[in-house]
Structure formats: C-alpha cells, structure tokens
Amino acid sequence: MAVKLTVPISEEDIRALKVGDQVLVTGVIFTGRDAAHKYMMDNFIKGTCPDSEKETYDVLKAGLAGSVIYHCGPVVGKTNDGKHTFVAAGPTTSIREEPYQADVMGHFGVRAVIGKGGMRDRTLAGCKEHGAVYLHAIGGAATLIAESVKEVLDVYKLDFGVPEAFWKIRVEDFPCVVTMDSHGESLHDKIRTDSQKKLQEILAS
Amino acid sequence: MQGNLSRRRLKDGPGIERPEPRASARADAAMSGMGPGTPGFARDYCPMRDYGEGEHGQAAVSPWHPERDTGKLLLAHATRKTPSKMRRLGGFHMQDITEHLVELIKSASTDLGPDVQNALSTAVETEEKDSAAQGALLTILDNVEMSRKTGRPICQDTGTPIFYVWYPVGVSQLQIRKQVKAAVRIATEKTYLRPNAVEALSGKNSGDNTGEDFPTIHFDEWEHDYVKVGLMLKGGGSENCGAQYSVPSQDFPAARDITGVRKAVLDAACKAQGLGCAPGILGVGIGGDRATSMIKAKEQLFRRLTDSNEDAELDAMEKRLHREINELGIGPMGFGGKTTVLGVKMAQLHRVPASFFVSIAYMCWADRRKLLTIKNGSVTIEAP
C-alpha cells in the first residue's frame, strides 16, 4: 500500500518512511538538475545572493521549504492558450547532484528529492541530518509521469535551457519508491555490495 | 488492404524479415492516395525508368524520380514540406527526404520496437510478485503503451540522435546532412525530441538539437540503388554507463582473449548498477582502436534482441553474459531482481598487436532505434 505524501511535508512524515516504501507525492514541487544545483550552490549557499538573483532566491526559498526537488529535464510543449505543459518528464540520473544535494536540502529545507539511480554518502548523511528522503522514480517512464504533472505553474532561469530550468509544477500521485531514508539506510548501497560480492563469485567460477 | 500493402512492401525491402505492423501502417497511412486500388500501385516495384501515373495524377514513382515531387504523391503531412530540392548527381535524382526523417524520429522516440517490448513483458513474469522490480517493469510497460497511443516521447531524454545513412553512389552527403539537421529541428519543435545539444564548456543549449557534430551522422556509401537511414536515440544516463577497457592494464588485470572480454563486460555491468535505466542492453566492441571499438559497440545495439551472432564463440559468450549479468541481482532500476539486462551483443574488429580494447555501450530499456527505407517509391519505417 503506497503512502501518500502531500506538500508541505513534515519531518514526522519523513521519519516514518523506510527504504522500500512506495509513495505517491502530491503538491507543488520544483524540477532542478545540473545547472540549477550548481546555480543554487554558487549563488545562494557559497555566495551571497547577487541582486539580480534575489527574486529567484525568494521564490525558491519559499517554495522549496517542506517541498520536493525533482531531478528532471522535461520535454515541454505549449497548449493553444500559450500555457506550458509537460510532454515527457521522467527522472534524470541523480548522482550528478551529489556534490550539492545535502547543502541544498539543508539550506532550503527540502524534504524529498526525486530522481533515479540513487545518491551517495553525503546525500545519505544529509537525509539523516535534515529529515529528508530520496525517492526513486521509474527512469524512462516519461509519458506516464507527465500524466501525473497536472499543471505547470511557472518557470525560473529558463536561460539555462528547457531541461535545466527550474519548473514549478503541481503533481498528483507521482509514484516513487523510497531508496534512501532518513535513518541512514540506502537500498543502492545494499544492492551494490551484494552485486559486487556476486561478481567475485561469478568470476571465480 | 493496408495490411496487404505493408506485407508487400516489407517483403520487397532488404534485410527485413518480419513486418512490424504499427510502424509500416503509419508509413502506409502517410502515403496519401496510394493503395492497391490505385492503378499506378502495381508499378510501384517497376524498374526506375518505367514508372506510371496514378489515377489522381500522382506518379507511382521512385523517390529518385524528378517528377515525384511535382505530383500529388506526397506524404499526409506534406503541407509543412520544405521546398523541393531536386539534385541530379551521378545519374540519381535525389529527392528531399526531410519529411520522412521527421517521421523516423517520431517513430523512434514514441514507438518502442517489438523485440524490446516482448523482452520486458517476459521479464515481468520472472520477477517476484509485487516486488519493486516487478512494479518498475509494469510501470515501464504502461508507459510504452501510453507513449505509442499519445505519440509522446517514451523518455524525456531523447538523447543524442545517432543517424546511420546508407546511400547509393552519387548521392550528396552534404545534402543529406542538411536534411537530417532540418528534420531534427522540426522534430524538436514538434516535441518528439527535447532540445539536447549544449555547448561543451559553457553548457549553452542551442535550442534545436543541432550544433558542432550534433546530431551524430555516420555515412556509408553502398552498391544498392536506394537509401536506408537508421536512427538510434541514445540517452545520456545510459551513455554515462558505457566503459572502455584497455586489456590488460594496471588497474584491470585480464587476459587478451574471450575470458578477458567476459571479465570486462561483467565489471562494466556491475559498475553500472541500475544507473543506466536497467534493464539495459549491452553492445560490446572487441579490438579496433579506442574510437572504432566504441562505434562497433554502439552498432551492436541495432541488432534485434532475439538474433544470434554468426560467430559461434561470440554467440555463446553473449548468451552466457546475459545470464551471468542477471545473476548479479541488480534488477530493474537497481531495485534488486533478476532482470538487469535484456541482452548482450558483441562484435570484433582487427586491432594492432599492441592494443586490446573492450568497449561497452550501455543502452537503457528505452532502446529506441528504427530504420527508414526509401526504395522504389515506397517508404517504410520499422524496428530492426
């Protein structure tokens, strides 16, 4: 039975989740991937926010608290009335954000990161420290996930390009699996360790 | 009647062993006004010099025929056709194939080939009931059907479009290159492709999927009198899981024989975990230099999953590695499970005595590749 997670997500909701749980995410969330994470790190976390970026910062600061960052570079179309719409919106590989993720979680109060492939030790420690989880979406299931994106509310830093911009979206019942929880457990670490052991067995045979 | 038409065309086509009804039906539907009832139809297969005219004045002609463009034998989406660019080169009349290339891109991006879909369906049965692995596969299959129905990309990472063009003597590569780039721009506008071409250092997106050596186009002139274009959409997540081993090296002690190849492929599969959107497909190039070895590895991804390797030793190793990689237990998306790869395909090249490369190209489950054949007035788009 899938657990429903609704934005704003409380720390209590997060602490109740364990690796392997299936969840359905509902609410207003943001996409953000390589350029977005580097931008947040350089301008807001390491740097002092330049005036030109103040407006974006305020939006992110208010929007990300208790919310979700989705590692996704969508294919975006426009409807006849000129509104943006997500055509395809599967997760992208999360590990590229490993240098930034824990800091971004802490600074903005992000409760969950959705992506694919899992992340490593720094992010896992960040999840434990800040009360956050890593949610694994189904890589490549772009059309299906686009269906759960009910509305595109806004876009920031579109000059990064369509895939790299921050897209503010409203999702309903976005299906994911918890693969890194806030108690220090990572399904990815377990599978990696087990498969490496098995590899040695196969090579020895 | 459309079905008949498909079969006849497909039978006529080279290297086509099995009709792929959906794709060919689409190509058929696009052939405005053409069908068995059209008087000119029977002549569709006539030698180039002997083309007749259809009842609506459309010539049932070869794509090379100069009058083809002036008649009404245009595709259904001809309204957005680029201006006719006839070329008389080496005795051939090269017609603008941009619109067919757009259809090829759409088909590759939105309609997964039957071999891959069948392999995914089979995998559902092998995974434990209600496991995360089985759930992932079921979601994948739902997504595949939904994309086909809605004509939307299977995956938002439509990747590097890699084209392989086989063309007759006398056709201009420059012209085809222009048409491929034009088709990619149109397909991007139509959201069959995501704008994916970014400048290497600045990261600036060109916005239309074209740029320095982007998309990738491989050209091969051949002795046949028709054009064939293969397209593979190679997503970035899976591309990052590719690997190349110089065997042996200090970090990788292994023998310069098939056992060393096996060790390299297993090592790469284990390192990839679920990161390349498992269950993936591995293309392996053995020998060559660093560049040709990887090109050969990628070419293997065009092979049908159910085929056999003509080289008995490689065939046995392909099957063995398929089994052994699945024993690693990485599973779909790396959630754990029995399906880590859907297939392993290998080929070897000559090498210099001093080098022994094993190159591994990782393709995600969304193994999007299609073939466009333009021959004697018929256009087919199909899975390998």
mmCIF file of C-alpha atoms in Angstrom, chain A:
data_model
loop_
_atom_site.group_PDB
_atom_site.id
_atom_site.type_symbol
_atom_site.label_atom_id
_atom_site.label_comp_id
_atom_site.label_asym_id
_atom_site.label_seq_id
_atom_site.Cartn_x
_atom_site.Cartn_y
_atom_site.Cartn_z
ATOM 1 C CA MET A 1 0.000 0.000 0.000
ATOM 2 C CA ALA A 2 1.506 3.261 -1.103
ATOM 3 C CA VAL A 3 1.997 6.080 1.409
ATOM 4 C CA LYS A 4 0.600 9.476 0.408
ATOM 5 C CA LEU A 5 2.990 12.381 0.820
ATOM 6 C CA THR A 6 1.432 15.821 0.482
ATOM 7 C CA VAL A 7 3.375 19.088 0.274
ATOM 8 C CA PRO A 8 4.140 20.719 2.705
ATOM 9 C CA ILE A 9 5.708 17.534 4.055
ATOM 10 C CA SER A 10 6.512 17.427 7.756
ATOM 11 C CA GLU A 11 9.642 15.961 9.306
ATOM 12 C CA GLU A 12 7.423 13.447 11.068
ATOM 13 C CA ASP A 13 6.086 12.197 7.708
ATOM 14 C CA ILE A 14 9.653 11.726 6.502
ATOM 15 C CA ARG A 15 10.928 9.964 9.622
ATOM 16 C CA ALA A 16 8.108 7.442 9.279
ATOM 17 C CA LEU A 17 9.374 6.315 5.864
ATOM 18 C CA LYS A 18 11.699 3.357 5.363
ATOM 19 C CA VAL A 19 13.684 2.033 2.417
ATOM 20 C CA GLY A 20 11.411 0.043 0.094
ATOM 21 C CA ASP A 21 8.222 2.005 0.876
ATOM 22 C CA GLN A 22 6.173 3.038 -2.108
ATOM 23 C CA VAL A 23 4.898 6.600 -2.019
ATOM 24 C CA LEU A 24 2.627 8.903 -4.025
ATOM 25 C CA VAL A 25 3.658 12.560 -3.990
ATOM 26 C CA THR A 26 1.065 15.336 -4.317
ATOM 27 C CA GLY A 27 1.546 19.108 -4.310
ATOM 28 C CA VAL A 28 3.652 21.924 -5.729
ATOM 29 C CA ILE A 29 7.259 20.896 -6.380
ATOM 30 C CA PHE A 30 10.250 22.118 -8.430
ATOM 31 C CA THR A 31 12.378 20.469 -11.074
ATOM 32 C CA GLY A 32 16.085 21.148 -10.852
ATOM 33 C CA ARG A 33 19.116 19.383 -12.234
ATOM 34 C CA ASP A 34 22.765 20.125 -13.035
ATOM 35 C CA ALA A 35 22.703 23.826 -13.877
ATOM 36 C CA ALA A 36 20.076 24.514 -11.200
ATOM 37 C CA HIS A 37 22.071 22.825 -8.429
ATOM 38 C CA LYS A 38 25.329 24.493 -9.419
ATOM 39 C CA TYR A 39 23.466 27.811 -9.549
ATOM 40 C CA MET A 40 21.972 27.378 -6.068
ATOM 41 C CA MET A 41 25.351 26.379 -4.662
ATOM 42 C CA ASP A 42 27.343 29.190 -6.300
ATOM 43 C CA ASN A 43 24.841 31.981 -5.689
ATOM 44 C CA PHE A 44 22.979 31.163 -2.512
ATOM 45 C CA ILE A 45 24.923 28.662 -0.437
ATOM 46 C CA LYS A 46 28.589 29.527 -1.076
ATOM 47 C CA GLY A 47 27.999 33.033 -2.400
ATOM 48 C CA THR A 48 26.000 35.973 -1.192
ATOM 49 C CA CYS A 49 22.932 36.251 -3.344
ATOM 50 C CA PRO A 50 23.528 38.878 -6.064
ATOM 51 C CA ASP A 51 20.773 41.442 -6.530
ATOM 52 C CA SER A 52 19.967 40.104 -9.968
ATOM 53 C CA GLU A 53 19.089 36.699 -8.434
ATOM 54 C CA LYS A 54 17.165 37.948 -5.425
ATOM 55 C CA GLU A 55 13.751 37.372 -6.946
ATOM 56 C CA THR A 56 14.527 33.783 -7.911
ATOM 57 C CA TYR A 57 16.006 33.163 -4.481
ATOM 58 C CA ASP A 58 12.848 34.354 -2.725
ATOM 59 C CA VAL A 59 10.686 32.090 -4.869
ATOM 60 C CA LEU A 60 12.903 29.072 -4.208
ATOM 61 C CA LYS A 61 13.275 29.799 -0.508
ATOM 62 C CA ALA A 62 9.516 29.974 -0.037
ATOM 63 C CA GLY A 63 8.658 27.158 -2.447
ATOM 64 C CA LEU A 64 11.215 24.514 -1.529
ATOM 65 C CA ALA A 65 10.645 24.506 2.250
ATOM 66 C CA GLY A 66 8.781 21.288 3.035
ATOM 67 C CA SER A 67 8.675 20.509 -0.657
ATOM 68 C CA VAL A 68 10.471 18.392 -3.230
ATOM 69 C CA ILE A 69 13.217 18.819 -5.841
ATOM 70 C CA TYR A 70 12.697 16.605 -8.838
ATOM 71 C CA HIS A 71 15.782 15.753 -10.915
ATOM 72 C CA CYS A 72 14.142 16.079 -14.268
ATOM 73 C CA GLY A 73 14.769 17.747 -17.598
ATOM 74 C CA PRO A 74 11.328 17.722 -19.163
ATOM 75 C CA VAL A 75 10.145 17.945 -22.750
ATOM 76 C CA VAL A 76 7.850 20.967 -22.591
ATOM 77 C CA GLY A 77 5.102 21.866 -25.026
ATOM 78 C CA LYS A 78 2.609 24.704 -25.207
ATOM 79 C CA THR A 79 -1.135 24.466 -25.275
ATOM 80 C CA ASN A 80 -3.251 26.568 -27.663
ATOM 81 C CA ASP A 81 -3.743 29.219 -24.996
ATOM 82 C CA GLY A 82 0.026 29.577 -24.599
ATOM 83 C CA LYS A 83 0.384 27.659 -21.317
ATOM 84 C CA HIS A 84 3.334 25.378 -20.778
ATOM 85 C CA THR A 85 2.644 21.691 -20.476
ATOM 86 C CA PHE A 86 4.911 18.730 -19.664
ATOM 87 C CA VAL A 87 5.007 16.305 -22.573
ATOM 88 C CA ALA A 88 7.569 13.924 -21.126
ATOM 89 C CA ALA A 89 9.009 14.190 -17.657
ATOM 90 C CA GLY A 90 10.941 11.166 -16.405
ATOM 91 C CA PRO A 91 13.727 11.422 -13.809
ATOM 92 C CA THR A 92 17.347 12.063 -14.720
ATOM 93 C CA THR A 93 20.404 10.481 -13.074
ATOM 94 C CA SER A 94 20.751 11.955 -9.600
ATOM 95 C CA ILE A 95 24.357 11.189 -8.806
ATOM 96 C CA ARG A 96 25.481 14.279 -10.723
ATOM 97 C CA GLU A 97 23.976 16.398 -7.947
ATOM 98 C CA GLU A 98 25.856 14.583 -5.195
ATOM 99 C CA PRO A 99 28.292 17.483 -4.612
ATOM 100 C CA TYR A 100 25.366 19.867 -3.994
ATOM 101 C CA GLN A 101 22.384 17.923 -2.718
ATOM 102 C CA ALA A 102 22.975 17.771 1.024
ATOM 103 C CA ASP A 103 23.714 21.507 1.167
ATOM 104 C CA VAL A 104 20.674 22.349 -0.935
ATOM 105 C CA MET A 105 18.478 20.193 1.326
ATOM 106 C CA GLY A 106 19.788 21.888 4.431
ATOM 107 C CA HIS A 107 19.662 25.442 3.115
ATOM 108 C CA PHE A 108 16.189 25.297 1.624
ATOM 109 C CA GLY A 109 14.532 22.771 3.957
ATOM 110 C CA VAL A 110 13.804 20.332 1.133
ATOM 111 C CA ARG A 111 12.044 17.198 2.442
ATOM 112 C CA ALA A 112 12.439 14.894 -0.538
ATOM 113 C CA VAL A 113 14.491 14.525 -3.667
ATOM 114 C CA ILE A 114 13.056 12.568 -6.563
ATOM 115 C CA GLY A 115 15.419 11.155 -9.159
ATOM 116 C CA LYS A 116 16.888 7.947 -10.422
ATOM 117 C CA GLY A 117 19.962 5.837 -9.747
ATOM 118 C CA GLY A 118 20.301 6.912 -6.131
ATOM 119 C CA MET A 119 22.946 9.065 -4.489
ATOM 120 C CA ARG A 120 25.917 8.509 -2.188
ATOM 121 C CA ASP A 121 27.181 9.088 1.323
ATOM 122 C CA ARG A 122 26.974 12.889 1.551
ATOM 123 C CA THR A 123 23.345 12.933 0.488
ATOM 124 C CA LEU A 124 22.522 9.965 2.721
ATOM 125 C CA ALA A 125 24.046 11.833 5.672
ATOM 126 C CA GLY A 126 22.123 14.940 4.601
ATOM 127 C CA CYS A 127 18.857 12.972 4.623
ATOM 128 C CA LYS A 128 19.572 11.831 8.178
ATOM 129 C CA GLU A 129 20.610 15.263 9.382
ATOM 130 C CA HIS A 130 17.877 17.336 7.768
ATOM 131 C CA GLY A 131 14.985 14.837 7.864
ATOM 132 C CA ALA A 132 14.720 14.144 4.154
ATOM 133 C CA VAL A 133 14.390 11.136 1.839
ATOM 134 C CA TYR A 134 15.497 10.129 -1.609
ATOM 135 C CA LEU A 135 12.652 8.884 -3.763
ATOM 136 C CA HIS A 136 13.357 6.798 -6.853
ATOM 137 C CA ALA A 137 11.024 7.341 -9.800
ATOM 138 C CA ILE A 138 10.894 4.921 -12.723
ATOM 139 C CA GLY A 139 13.599 6.007 -15.137
ATOM 140 C CA GLY A 140 12.357 6.462 -18.665
ATOM 141 C CA ALA A 141 8.673 6.362 -17.737
ATOM 142 C CA ALA A 142 8.376 9.888 -19.037
ATOM 143 C CA THR A 143 4.901 9.897 -20.521
ATOM 144 C CA LEU A 144 3.370 8.204 -17.522
ATOM 145 C CA ILE A 145 4.971 10.641 -15.099
ATOM 146 C CA ALA A 146 3.997 13.607 -17.303
ATOM 147 C CA GLU A 147 0.401 12.454 -16.742
ATOM 148 C CA SER A 148 0.815 12.996 -13.009
ATOM 149 C CA VAL A 149 2.028 16.573 -13.637
ATOM 150 C CA LYS A 150 -1.319 18.332 -13.543
ATOM 151 C CA GLU A 151 -0.176 21.887 -14.045
ATOM 152 C CA VAL A 152 2.930 23.874 -14.930
ATOM 153 C CA LEU A 153 2.770 26.925 -12.672
ATOM 154 C CA ASP A 154 5.908 28.843 -13.593
ATOM 155 C CA VAL A 155 9.469 28.618 -14.803
ATOM 156 C CA TYR A 156 12.650 30.250 -13.479
ATOM 157 C CA LYS A 157 16.084 30.544 -15.083
ATOM 158 C CA LEU A 158 14.803 29.462 -18.481
ATOM 159 C CA ASP A 159 18.076 30.857 -19.847
ATOM 160 C CA PHE A 160 19.646 27.577 -18.618
ATOM 161 C CA GLY A 161 17.623 25.847 -21.355
ATOM 162 C CA VAL A 162 14.371 23.920 -21.129
ATOM 163 C CA PRO A 163 15.794 20.796 -19.443
ATOM 164 C CA GLU A 164 17.898 22.731 -16.919
ATOM 165 C CA ALA A 165 15.450 25.425 -15.819
ATOM 166 C CA PHE A 166 13.507 25.364 -12.529
ATOM 167 C CA TRP A 167 9.955 24.336 -13.407
ATOM 168 C CA LYS A 168 7.357 24.906 -10.729
ATOM 169 C CA ILE A 169 4.758 22.186 -11.178
ATOM 170 C CA ARG A 170 1.755 20.717 -9.406
ATOM 171 C CA VAL A 171 1.805 16.929 -9.275
ATOM 172 C CA GLU A 172 -0.774 14.439 -8.166
ATOM 173 C CA ASP A 173 0.040 10.914 -7.024
ATOM 174 C CA PHE A 174 3.511 10.867 -8.519
ATOM 175 C CA PRO A 175 4.667 7.247 -7.940
ATOM 176 C CA CYS A 176 8.078 6.626 -6.343
ATOM 177 C CA VAL A 177 9.969 4.149 -4.179
ATOM 178 C CA VAL A 178 11.975 5.223 -1.089
ATOM 179 C CA THR A 179 15.519 4.030 -1.782
ATOM 180 C CA MET A 180 17.341 6.236 0.766
ATOM 181 C CA ASP A 181 15.636 7.024 4.045
ATOM 182 C CA SER A 182 16.301 9.426 6.915
ATOM 183 C CA HIS A 183 17.707 6.650 9.125
ATOM 184 C CA GLY A 184 20.894 6.102 7.128
ATOM 185 C CA GLU A 185 19.632 3.194 5.034
ATOM 186 C CA SER A 186 20.269 3.027 1.291
ATOM 187 C CA LEU A 187 18.867 0.322 -0.963
ATOM 188 C CA HIS A 188 21.513 1.318 -3.515
ATOM 189 C CA ASP A 189 24.359 0.583 -1.086
ATOM 190 C CA LYS A 190 22.892 -2.816 -0.280
ATOM 191 C CA ILE A 191 22.439 -3.791 -3.937
ATOM 192 C CA ARG A 192 25.935 -2.530 -4.783
ATOM 193 C CA THR A 193 27.570 -4.538 -2.003
ATOM 194 C CA ASP A 194 25.594 -7.688 -2.796
ATOM 195 C CA SER A 195 26.219 -7.488 -6.546
ATOM 196 C CA GLN A 196 29.957 -6.890 -6.093
ATOM 197 C CA LYS A 197 30.146 -9.994 -3.935
ATOM 198 C CA LYS A 198 28.223 -11.970 -6.531
ATOM 199 C CA LEU A 199 30.552 -10.655 -9.275
ATOM 200 C CA GLN A 200 33.563 -12.100 -7.456
ATOM 201 C CA GLU A 201 31.785 -15.442 -7.172
ATOM 202 C CA ILE A 202 30.947 -15.480 -10.884
ATOM 203 C CA LEU A 203 34.496 -14.517 -11.892
ATOM 204 C CA ALA A 204 35.929 -17.235 -9.656
ATOM 205 C CA SER A 205 33.683 -19.898 -11.198
#
